[in-house]
Short mmCIF file of C-alpha atoms and ligand atoms in Angstrom, two decimals:
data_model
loop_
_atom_site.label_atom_id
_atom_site.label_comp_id
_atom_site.label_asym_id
_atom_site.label_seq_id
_atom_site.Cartn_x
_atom_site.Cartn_y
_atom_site.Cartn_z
CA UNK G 1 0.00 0.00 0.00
CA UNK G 2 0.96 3.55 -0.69
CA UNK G 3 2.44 5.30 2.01
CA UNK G 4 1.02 8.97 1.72
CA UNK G 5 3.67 10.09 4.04
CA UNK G 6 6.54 9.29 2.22
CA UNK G 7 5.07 9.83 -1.11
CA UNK G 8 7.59 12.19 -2.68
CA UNK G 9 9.45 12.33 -5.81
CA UNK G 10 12.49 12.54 -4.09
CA UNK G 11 12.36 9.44 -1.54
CA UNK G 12 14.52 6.74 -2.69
CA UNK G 13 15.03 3.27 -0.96
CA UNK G 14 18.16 4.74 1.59
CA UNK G 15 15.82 7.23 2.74
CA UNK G 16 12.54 4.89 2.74
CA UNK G 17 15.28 2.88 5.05
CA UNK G 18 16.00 5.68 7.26
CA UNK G 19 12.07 6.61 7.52
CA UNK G 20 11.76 2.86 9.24
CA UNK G 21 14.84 3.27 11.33
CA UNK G 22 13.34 6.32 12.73
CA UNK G 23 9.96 5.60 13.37
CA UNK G 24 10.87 2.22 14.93
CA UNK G 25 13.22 4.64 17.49
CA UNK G 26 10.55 7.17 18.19
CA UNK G 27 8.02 3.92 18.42
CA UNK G 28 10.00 2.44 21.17
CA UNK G 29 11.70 5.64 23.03
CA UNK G 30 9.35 8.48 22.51
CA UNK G 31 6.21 6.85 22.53
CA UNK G 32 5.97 5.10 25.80
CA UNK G 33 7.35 8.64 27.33
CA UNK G 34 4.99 10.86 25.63
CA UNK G 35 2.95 11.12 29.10
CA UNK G 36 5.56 12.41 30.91
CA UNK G 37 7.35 14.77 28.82
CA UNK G 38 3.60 16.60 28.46
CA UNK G 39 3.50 16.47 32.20
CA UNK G 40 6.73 17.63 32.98
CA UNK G 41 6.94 20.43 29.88
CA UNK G 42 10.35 18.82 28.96
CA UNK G 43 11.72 16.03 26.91
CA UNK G 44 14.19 14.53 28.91
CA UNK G 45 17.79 15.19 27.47
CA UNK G 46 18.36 11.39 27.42
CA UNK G 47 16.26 10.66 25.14
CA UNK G 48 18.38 13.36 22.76
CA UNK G 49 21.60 11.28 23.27
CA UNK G 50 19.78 8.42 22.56
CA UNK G 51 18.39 10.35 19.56
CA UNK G 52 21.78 11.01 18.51
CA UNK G 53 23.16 7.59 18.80
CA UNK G 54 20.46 6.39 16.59
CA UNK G 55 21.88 8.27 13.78
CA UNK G 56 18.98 11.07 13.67
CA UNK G 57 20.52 14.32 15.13
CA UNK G 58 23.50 14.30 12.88
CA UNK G 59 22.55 12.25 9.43
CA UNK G 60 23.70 15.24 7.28
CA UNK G 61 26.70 16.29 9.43
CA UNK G 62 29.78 15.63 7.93
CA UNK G 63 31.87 12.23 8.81
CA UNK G 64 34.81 13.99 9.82
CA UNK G 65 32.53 15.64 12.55
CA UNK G 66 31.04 12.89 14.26
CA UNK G 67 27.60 12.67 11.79
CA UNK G 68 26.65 10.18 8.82
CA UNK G 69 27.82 12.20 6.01
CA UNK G 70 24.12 12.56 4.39
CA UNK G 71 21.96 14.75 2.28
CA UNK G 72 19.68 17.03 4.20
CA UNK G 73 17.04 14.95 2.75
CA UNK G 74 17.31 12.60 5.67
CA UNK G 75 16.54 15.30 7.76
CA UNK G 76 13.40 15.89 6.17
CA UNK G 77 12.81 12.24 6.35
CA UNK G 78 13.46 12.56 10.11
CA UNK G 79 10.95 15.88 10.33
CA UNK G 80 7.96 13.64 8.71
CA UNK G 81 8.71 10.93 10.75
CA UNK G 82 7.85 12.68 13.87
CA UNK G 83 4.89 14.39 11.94
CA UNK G 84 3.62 10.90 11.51
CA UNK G 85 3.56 10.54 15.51
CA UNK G 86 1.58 13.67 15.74
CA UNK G 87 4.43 15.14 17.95
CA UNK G 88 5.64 18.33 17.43
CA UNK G 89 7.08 18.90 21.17
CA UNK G 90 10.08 17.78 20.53
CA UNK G 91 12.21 20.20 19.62
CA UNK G 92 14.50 18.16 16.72
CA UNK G 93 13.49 20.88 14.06
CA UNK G 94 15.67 23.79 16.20
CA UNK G 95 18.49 21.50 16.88
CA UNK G 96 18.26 20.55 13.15
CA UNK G 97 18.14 24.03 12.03
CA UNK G 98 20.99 25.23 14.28
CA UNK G 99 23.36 22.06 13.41
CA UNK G 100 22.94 23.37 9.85
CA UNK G 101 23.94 27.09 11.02
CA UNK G 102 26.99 25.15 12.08
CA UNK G 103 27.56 22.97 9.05
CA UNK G 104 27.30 25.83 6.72
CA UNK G 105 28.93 29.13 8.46
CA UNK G 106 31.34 27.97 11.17
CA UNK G 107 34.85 27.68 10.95
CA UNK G 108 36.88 24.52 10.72
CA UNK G 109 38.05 24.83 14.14
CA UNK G 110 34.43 25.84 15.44
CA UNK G 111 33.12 22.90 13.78
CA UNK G 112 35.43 20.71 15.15
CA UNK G 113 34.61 21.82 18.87
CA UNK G 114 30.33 21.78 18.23
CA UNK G 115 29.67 19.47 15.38
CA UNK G 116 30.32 15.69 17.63
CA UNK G 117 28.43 17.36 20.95
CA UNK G 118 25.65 18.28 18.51
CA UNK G 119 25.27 15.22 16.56
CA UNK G 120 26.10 12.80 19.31
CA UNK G 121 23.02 14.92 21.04
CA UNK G 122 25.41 15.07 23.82
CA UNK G 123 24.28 18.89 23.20
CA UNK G 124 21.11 19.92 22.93
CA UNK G 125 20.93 23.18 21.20
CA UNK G 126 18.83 26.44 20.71
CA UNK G 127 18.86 29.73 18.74
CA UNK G 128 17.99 33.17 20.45
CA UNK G 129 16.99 35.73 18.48
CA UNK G 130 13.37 36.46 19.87
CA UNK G 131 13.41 39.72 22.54
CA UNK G 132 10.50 40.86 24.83
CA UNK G 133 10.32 44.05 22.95
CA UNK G 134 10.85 42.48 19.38
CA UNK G 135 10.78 39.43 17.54
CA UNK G 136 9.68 40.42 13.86
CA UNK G 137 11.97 43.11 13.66
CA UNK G 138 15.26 41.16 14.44
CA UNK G 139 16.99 44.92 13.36
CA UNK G 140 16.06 46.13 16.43
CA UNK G 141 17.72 43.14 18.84
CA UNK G 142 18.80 45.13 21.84
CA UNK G 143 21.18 42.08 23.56
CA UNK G 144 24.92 43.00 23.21
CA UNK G 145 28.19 41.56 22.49
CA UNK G 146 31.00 43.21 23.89
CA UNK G 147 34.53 43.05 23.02
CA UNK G 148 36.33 42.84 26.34
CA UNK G 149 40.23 41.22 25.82
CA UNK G 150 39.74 37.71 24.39
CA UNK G 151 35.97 37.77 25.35
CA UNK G 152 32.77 38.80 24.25
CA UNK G 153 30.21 40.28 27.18
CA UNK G 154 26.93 39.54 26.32
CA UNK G 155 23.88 41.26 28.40
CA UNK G 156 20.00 41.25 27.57
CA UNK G 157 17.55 38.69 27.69
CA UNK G 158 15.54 36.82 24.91
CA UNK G 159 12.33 35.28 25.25
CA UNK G 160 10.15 32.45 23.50
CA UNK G 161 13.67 30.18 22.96
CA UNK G 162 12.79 26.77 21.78
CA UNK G 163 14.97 23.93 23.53
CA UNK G 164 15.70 26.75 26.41
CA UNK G 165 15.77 24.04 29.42
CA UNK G 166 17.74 21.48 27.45
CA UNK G 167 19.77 23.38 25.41
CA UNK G 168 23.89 23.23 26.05
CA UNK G 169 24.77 25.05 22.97
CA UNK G 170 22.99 28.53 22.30
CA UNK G 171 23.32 30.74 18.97
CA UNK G 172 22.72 34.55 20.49
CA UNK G 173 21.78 37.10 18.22
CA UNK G 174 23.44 40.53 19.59
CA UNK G 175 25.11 43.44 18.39
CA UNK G 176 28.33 43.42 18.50
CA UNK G 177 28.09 47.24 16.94
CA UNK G 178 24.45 48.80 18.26
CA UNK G 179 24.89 51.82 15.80
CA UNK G 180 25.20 50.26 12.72
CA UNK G 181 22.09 48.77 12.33
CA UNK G 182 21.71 44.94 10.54
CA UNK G 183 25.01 45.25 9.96
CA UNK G 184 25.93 45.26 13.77
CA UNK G 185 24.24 42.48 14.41
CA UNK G 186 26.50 39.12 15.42
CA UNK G 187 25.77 35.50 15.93
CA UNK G 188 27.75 34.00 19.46
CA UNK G 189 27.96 30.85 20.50
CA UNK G 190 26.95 30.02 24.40
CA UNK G 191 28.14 27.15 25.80
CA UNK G 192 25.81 26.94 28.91
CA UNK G 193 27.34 24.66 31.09
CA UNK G 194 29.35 26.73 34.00
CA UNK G 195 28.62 30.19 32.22
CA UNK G 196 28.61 32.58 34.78
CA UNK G 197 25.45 35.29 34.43
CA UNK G 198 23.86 33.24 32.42
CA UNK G 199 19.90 32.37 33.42
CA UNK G 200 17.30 30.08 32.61
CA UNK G 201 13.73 31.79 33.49
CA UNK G 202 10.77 30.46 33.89
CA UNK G 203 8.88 27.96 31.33
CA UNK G 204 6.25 29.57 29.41
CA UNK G 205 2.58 28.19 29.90
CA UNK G 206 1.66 27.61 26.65
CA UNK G 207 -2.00 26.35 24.94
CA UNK G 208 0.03 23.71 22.76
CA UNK G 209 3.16 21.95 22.05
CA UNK G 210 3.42 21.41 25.57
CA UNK G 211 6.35 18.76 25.52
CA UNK G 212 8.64 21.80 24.24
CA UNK G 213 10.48 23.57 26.53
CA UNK G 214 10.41 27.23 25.76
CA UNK G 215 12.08 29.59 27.73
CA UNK G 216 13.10 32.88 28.68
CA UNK G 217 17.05 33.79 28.80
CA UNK G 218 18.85 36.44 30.24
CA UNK G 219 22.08 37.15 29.64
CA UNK G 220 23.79 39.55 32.80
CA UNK G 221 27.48 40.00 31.51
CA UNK G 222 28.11 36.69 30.55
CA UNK G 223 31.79 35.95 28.85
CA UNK G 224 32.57 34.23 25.65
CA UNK G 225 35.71 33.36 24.38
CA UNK G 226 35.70 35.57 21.27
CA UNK G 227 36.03 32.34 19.44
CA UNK G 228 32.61 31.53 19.68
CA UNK G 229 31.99 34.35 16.92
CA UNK G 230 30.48 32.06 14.57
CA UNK G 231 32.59 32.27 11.51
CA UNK G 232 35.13 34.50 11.23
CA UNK G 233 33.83 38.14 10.68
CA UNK G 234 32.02 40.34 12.97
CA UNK G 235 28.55 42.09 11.69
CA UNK G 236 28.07 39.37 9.52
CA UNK G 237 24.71 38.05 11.58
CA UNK G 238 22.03 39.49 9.85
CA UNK G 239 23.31 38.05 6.47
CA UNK G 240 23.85 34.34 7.80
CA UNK G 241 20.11 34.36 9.60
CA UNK G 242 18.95 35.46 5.73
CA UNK G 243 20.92 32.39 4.34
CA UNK G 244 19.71 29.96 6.93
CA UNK G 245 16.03 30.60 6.57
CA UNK G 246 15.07 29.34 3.35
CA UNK G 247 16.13 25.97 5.16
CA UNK G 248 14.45 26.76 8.35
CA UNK G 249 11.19 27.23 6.25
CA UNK G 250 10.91 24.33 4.19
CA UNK G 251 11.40 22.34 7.35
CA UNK G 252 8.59 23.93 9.24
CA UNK G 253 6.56 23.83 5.60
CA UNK G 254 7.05 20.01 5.76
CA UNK G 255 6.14 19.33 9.68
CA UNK G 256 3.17 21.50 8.53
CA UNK G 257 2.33 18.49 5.45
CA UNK G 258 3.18 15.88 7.94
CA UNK G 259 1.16 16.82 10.64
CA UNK G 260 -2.06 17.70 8.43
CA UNK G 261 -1.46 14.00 7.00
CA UNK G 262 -1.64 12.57 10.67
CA UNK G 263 -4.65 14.63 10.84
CA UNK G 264 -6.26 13.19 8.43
CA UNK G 265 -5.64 9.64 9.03
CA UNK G 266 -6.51 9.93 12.57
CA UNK G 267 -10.33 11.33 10.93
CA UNK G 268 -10.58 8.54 9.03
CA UNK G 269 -10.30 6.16 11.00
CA UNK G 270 -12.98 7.94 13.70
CA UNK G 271 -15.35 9.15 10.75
CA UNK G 272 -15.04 5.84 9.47
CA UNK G 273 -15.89 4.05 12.86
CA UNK G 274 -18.48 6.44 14.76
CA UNK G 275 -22.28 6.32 13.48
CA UNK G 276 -24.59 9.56 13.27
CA UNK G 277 -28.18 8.97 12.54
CA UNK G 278 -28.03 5.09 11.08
CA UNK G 279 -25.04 5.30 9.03
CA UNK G 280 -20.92 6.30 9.17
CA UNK G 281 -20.32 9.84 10.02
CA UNK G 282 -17.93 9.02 6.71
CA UNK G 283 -21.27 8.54 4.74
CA UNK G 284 -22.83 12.06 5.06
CA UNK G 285 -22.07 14.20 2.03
CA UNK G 286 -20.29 16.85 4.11
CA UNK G 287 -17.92 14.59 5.55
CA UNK G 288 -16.99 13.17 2.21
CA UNK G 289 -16.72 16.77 0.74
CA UNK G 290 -14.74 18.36 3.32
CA UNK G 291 -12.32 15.32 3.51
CA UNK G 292 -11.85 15.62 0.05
CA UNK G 293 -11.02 19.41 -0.18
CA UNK G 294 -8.27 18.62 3.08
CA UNK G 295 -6.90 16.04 1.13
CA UNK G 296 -6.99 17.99 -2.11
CA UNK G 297 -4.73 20.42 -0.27
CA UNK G 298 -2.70 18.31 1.59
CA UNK G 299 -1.78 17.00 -2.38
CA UNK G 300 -0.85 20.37 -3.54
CA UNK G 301 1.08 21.33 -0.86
CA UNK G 302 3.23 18.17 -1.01
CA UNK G 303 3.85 18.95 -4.83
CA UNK G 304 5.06 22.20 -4.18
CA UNK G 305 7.64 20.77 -1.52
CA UNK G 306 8.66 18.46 -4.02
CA UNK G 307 9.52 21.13 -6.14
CA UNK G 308 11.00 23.51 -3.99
CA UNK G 309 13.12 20.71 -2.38
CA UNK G 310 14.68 19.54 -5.86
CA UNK G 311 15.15 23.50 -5.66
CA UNK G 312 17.00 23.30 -2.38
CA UNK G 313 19.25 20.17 -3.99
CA UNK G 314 20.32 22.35 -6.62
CA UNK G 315 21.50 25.28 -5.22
CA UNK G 316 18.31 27.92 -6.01
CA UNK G 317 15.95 27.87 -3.36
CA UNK G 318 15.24 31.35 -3.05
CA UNK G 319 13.47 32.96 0.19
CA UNK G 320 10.63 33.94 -1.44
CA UNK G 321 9.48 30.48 -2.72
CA UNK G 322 10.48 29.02 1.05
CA UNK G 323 8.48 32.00 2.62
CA UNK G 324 5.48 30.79 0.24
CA UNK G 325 5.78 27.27 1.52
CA UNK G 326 6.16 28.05 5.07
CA UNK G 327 2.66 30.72 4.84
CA UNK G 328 0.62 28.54 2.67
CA UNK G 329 1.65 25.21 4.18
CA UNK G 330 0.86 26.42 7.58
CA UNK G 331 -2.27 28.27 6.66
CA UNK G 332 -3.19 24.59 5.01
CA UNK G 333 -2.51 23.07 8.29
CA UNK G 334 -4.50 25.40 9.96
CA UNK G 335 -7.34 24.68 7.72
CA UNK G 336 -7.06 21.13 7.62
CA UNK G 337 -6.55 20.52 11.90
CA UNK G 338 -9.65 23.09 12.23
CA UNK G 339 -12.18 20.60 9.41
CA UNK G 340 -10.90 17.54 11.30
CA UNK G 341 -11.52 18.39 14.78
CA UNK G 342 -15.17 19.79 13.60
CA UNK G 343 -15.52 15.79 12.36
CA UNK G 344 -14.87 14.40 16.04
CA UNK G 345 -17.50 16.43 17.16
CA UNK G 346 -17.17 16.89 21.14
CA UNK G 347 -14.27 14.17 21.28
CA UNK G 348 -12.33 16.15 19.33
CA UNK G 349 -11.69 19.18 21.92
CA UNK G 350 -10.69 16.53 24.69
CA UNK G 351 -7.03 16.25 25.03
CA UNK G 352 -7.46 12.38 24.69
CA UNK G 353 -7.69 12.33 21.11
CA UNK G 354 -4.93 13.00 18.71
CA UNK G 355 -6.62 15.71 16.99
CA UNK G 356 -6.88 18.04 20.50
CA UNK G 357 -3.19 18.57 20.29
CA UNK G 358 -2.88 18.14 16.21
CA UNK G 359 -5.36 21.49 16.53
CA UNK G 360 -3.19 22.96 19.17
CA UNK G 361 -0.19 22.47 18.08
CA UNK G 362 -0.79 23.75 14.52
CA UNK G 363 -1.58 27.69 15.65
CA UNK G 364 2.02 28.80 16.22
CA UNK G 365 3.19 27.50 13.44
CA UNK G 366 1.64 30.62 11.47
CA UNK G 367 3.79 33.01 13.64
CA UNK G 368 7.13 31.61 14.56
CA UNK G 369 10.14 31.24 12.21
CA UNK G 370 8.66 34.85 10.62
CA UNK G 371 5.14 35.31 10.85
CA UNK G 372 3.00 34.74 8.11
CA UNK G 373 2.60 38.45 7.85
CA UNK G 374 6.30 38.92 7.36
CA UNK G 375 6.40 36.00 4.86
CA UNK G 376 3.95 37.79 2.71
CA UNK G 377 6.23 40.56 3.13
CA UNK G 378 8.99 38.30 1.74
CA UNK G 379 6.80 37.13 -1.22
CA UNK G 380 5.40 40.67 -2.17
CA UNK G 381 9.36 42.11 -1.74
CA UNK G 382 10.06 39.65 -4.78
CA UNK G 383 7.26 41.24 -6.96
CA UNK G 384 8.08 44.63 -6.19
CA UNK G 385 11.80 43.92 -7.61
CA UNK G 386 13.01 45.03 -10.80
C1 LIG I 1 6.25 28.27 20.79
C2 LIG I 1 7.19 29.30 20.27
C3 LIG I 1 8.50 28.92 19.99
C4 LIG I 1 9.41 29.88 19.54
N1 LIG I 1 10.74 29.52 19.37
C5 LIG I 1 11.65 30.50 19.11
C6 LIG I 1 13.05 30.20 19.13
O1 LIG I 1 13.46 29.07 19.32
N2 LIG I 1 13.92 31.22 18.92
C7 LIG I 1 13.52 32.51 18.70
O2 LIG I 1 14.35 33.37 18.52
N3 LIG I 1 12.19 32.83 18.69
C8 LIG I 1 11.26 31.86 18.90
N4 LIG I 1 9.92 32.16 18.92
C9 LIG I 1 9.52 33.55 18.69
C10 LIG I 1 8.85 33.79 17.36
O3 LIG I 1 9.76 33.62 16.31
C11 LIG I 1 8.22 35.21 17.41
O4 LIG I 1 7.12 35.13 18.30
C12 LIG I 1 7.81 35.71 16.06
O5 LIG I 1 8.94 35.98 15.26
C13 LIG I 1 6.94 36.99 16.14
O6 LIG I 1 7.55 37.94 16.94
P1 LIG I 1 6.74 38.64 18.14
O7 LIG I 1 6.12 37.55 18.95
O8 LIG I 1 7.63 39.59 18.82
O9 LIG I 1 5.56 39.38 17.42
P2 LIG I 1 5.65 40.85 16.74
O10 LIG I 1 6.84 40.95 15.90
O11 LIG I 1 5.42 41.85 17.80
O12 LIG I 1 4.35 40.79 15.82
C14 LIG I 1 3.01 40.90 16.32
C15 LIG I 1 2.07 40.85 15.12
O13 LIG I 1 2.36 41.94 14.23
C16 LIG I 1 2.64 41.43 12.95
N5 LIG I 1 3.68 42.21 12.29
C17 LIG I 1 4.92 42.53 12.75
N6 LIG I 1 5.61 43.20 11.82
C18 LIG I 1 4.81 43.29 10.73
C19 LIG I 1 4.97 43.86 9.44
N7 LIG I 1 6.11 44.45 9.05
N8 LIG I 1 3.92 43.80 8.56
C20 LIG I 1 2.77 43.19 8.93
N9 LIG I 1 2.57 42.65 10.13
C21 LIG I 1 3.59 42.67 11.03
C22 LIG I 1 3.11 40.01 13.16
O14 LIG I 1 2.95 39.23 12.01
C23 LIG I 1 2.21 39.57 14.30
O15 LIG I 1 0.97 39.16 13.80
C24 LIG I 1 8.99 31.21 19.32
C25 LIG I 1 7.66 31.57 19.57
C26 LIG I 1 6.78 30.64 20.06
C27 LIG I 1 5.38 31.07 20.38
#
């Protein structure tokens, strides 16, 4: 039979391999956990080196740095895979995304020091660019680093950082130049163990993903060997946060496929099973219709994916198209969690069923990693150029 969730032009029989591998880990470790990381807000970090032994935090990290030498398209493999579970608490999609700031920007000698903590998942890690008094406009970070001697000072806070409990390896965004606007604006490296001034606040209450840990950081005078610039020129932050996001996009735009799949095949099976009125709540015409418009878009969104992946393979995924996945996609998913919960009926707004936190889940998705306001922004930008 057809496996929906892997049906993409791009899967071949490595990564069809690597889909089983990982959903036969996150069968056995995750799921029989899943009850108490909700309860306790956190997932614990041994089940990220365990994560990382299996191969999953560091498939596309280079050999020579402790990871399996493989496309990114096994980390996209890895992102559906968890989609499938209906599980988007655990906070692989950061570390992902952060592991590829790494990979891409860092020096040799930076990589060499990171890269086998991050992909072993003896680190957890995070990025911090989100402030109490902005998140949209990153211009406007406030946080500094200092040059003091052979260290950085960093002071401010950040709030709304994914992975902020767990996290041993932390990319700050700061200024390392407050008056010269984006171009000011740094990426440093925290490693949190033993730094001195450096605080974990309180975990935010939040109405879904409540397995993920997000946090709020402050940062009073805390020292950093000036080595932990990542890559080698100062100011350069702004410019390698606009190369990373395309990435950072697409993965969100694919959670958003996989968990509006899982969606649907957890209303299916209930329309399928519960009766209304002497026949299959999968009988009335309305059920029917609205299942087929979900699935309908589920279908289009996973062709555009396609595309814009073979895009990414070759070098020319531009923001704009990313930015168009990551709106529409999550939009879809929106949508789609939204007709299928309405198909549960009551069951579908208590937390025992799948589709409570499938619909709860899905609502951030529209305003982290850029809003879907400032992806428009993105798309309209590329219309507006000459
Ligand atoms: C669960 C969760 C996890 C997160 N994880 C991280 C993380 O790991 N790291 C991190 O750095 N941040 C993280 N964030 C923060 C997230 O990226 C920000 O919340 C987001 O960028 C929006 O910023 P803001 O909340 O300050 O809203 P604001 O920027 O204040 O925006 C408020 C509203 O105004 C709209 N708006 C703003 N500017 C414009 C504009 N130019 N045109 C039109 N509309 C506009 C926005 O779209 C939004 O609707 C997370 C947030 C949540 C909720």
């Amino acid at each position: 039979m057809l496996d929906t969730f892997l049906d993409h032009g791009w899967i071949n029989d490595d990564l069809r391999a690597h889909a089983d591998s990982v959903r036969r880990f996150l069968a056995a470790e995750y799921e029989p956990n899943r009850d108490a990381y909700t309860e306790a807000g956190l997932v614990a970090h041994e089940f990220w080196e365990k994560a990382g032994a299996h191969g999953i935090l560091g498939a596309s990290v280079p050999e020579e740095y402790g990871g399996l030498g493989l496309s990114r398209l096994f980390d996209l493999v890895s992102i559906i895979e968890q989609g499938r579970t209906g599980d988007s608490g655990w906070g692989m999609v950061i570390h992902n995304i952060v592991l590829h700031y790494v990979t891409d920007l860092a020096t040799p000698d930076q990589k060499e020091r990171w890269l086998p903590k991050l992909a072993s998942g003896e680190w957890v890690a995070g990025i911090a660019m989100t402030e109490p008094g902005t998140g949209s406009d990153l211009q406007r970070v406030r946080t500094t680093a200092t040059k003091d001697g052979n260290e950085y000072v960093l002071s401010g806070s950040k709030t709304f950082i994914s992975n902020g409990m767990n996290a041993d390896f932390i990319l700050v965004v700061a200024k390392t130049d407050p008056t010269a606007g984006a171009r000011g604006i740094s990426l440093v490296a925290l490693e949190t163990a033993g730094a001195e001034g450096f605080r974990r606040g309180r975990k935010l209450d939040k109405i879904g993903m409540r397995r993920q840990d997000t946090l709020e950081l402050f940062f009073d005078d805390v020292r950093v060997p000036r080595t932990n610039l990542l890559g080698t020129e100062e100011g350069e932050g702004f410019v390698q946060l606009m190369t990373q996001l395309p990435w950072e996009r697409l993965t969100i735009a694919y959670s958003a496929l996989a968990a509006s799949r899982c969606a649907l095949q957890h209303t299916l099976a209930y329309v399928k099973d519960r009766n209304a009125f002497g026949q299959r709540l999968m009988d009335f015409q309305n059920t029917r219709f609205r299942l087929a418009e979900v699935t309908t878009e589920i279908e289009l969104l996973a062709g555009f994916l396609d595309r814009l992946t073979r895009e990414l393979e070759e070098g020319r995924l531009t923001p704009e198209r990313a930015a168009m996945a990551k709106m529409w996609g999550t939009e879809m998913q929106g949508r789609t969690v939204d007709v299928c919960l309405q198909l549960h009926g009551g069951y579908g707004y208590i937390n025992d069923y799948p589709i409570a936190e499938l619909y709860a889940d899905a609502r951030v998705q529209r305003i982290y990693g850029g809003s879907n306001e400032i992806m428009r922004e993105i798309v309209a930008r590329s219309l507006d150029r000459n």
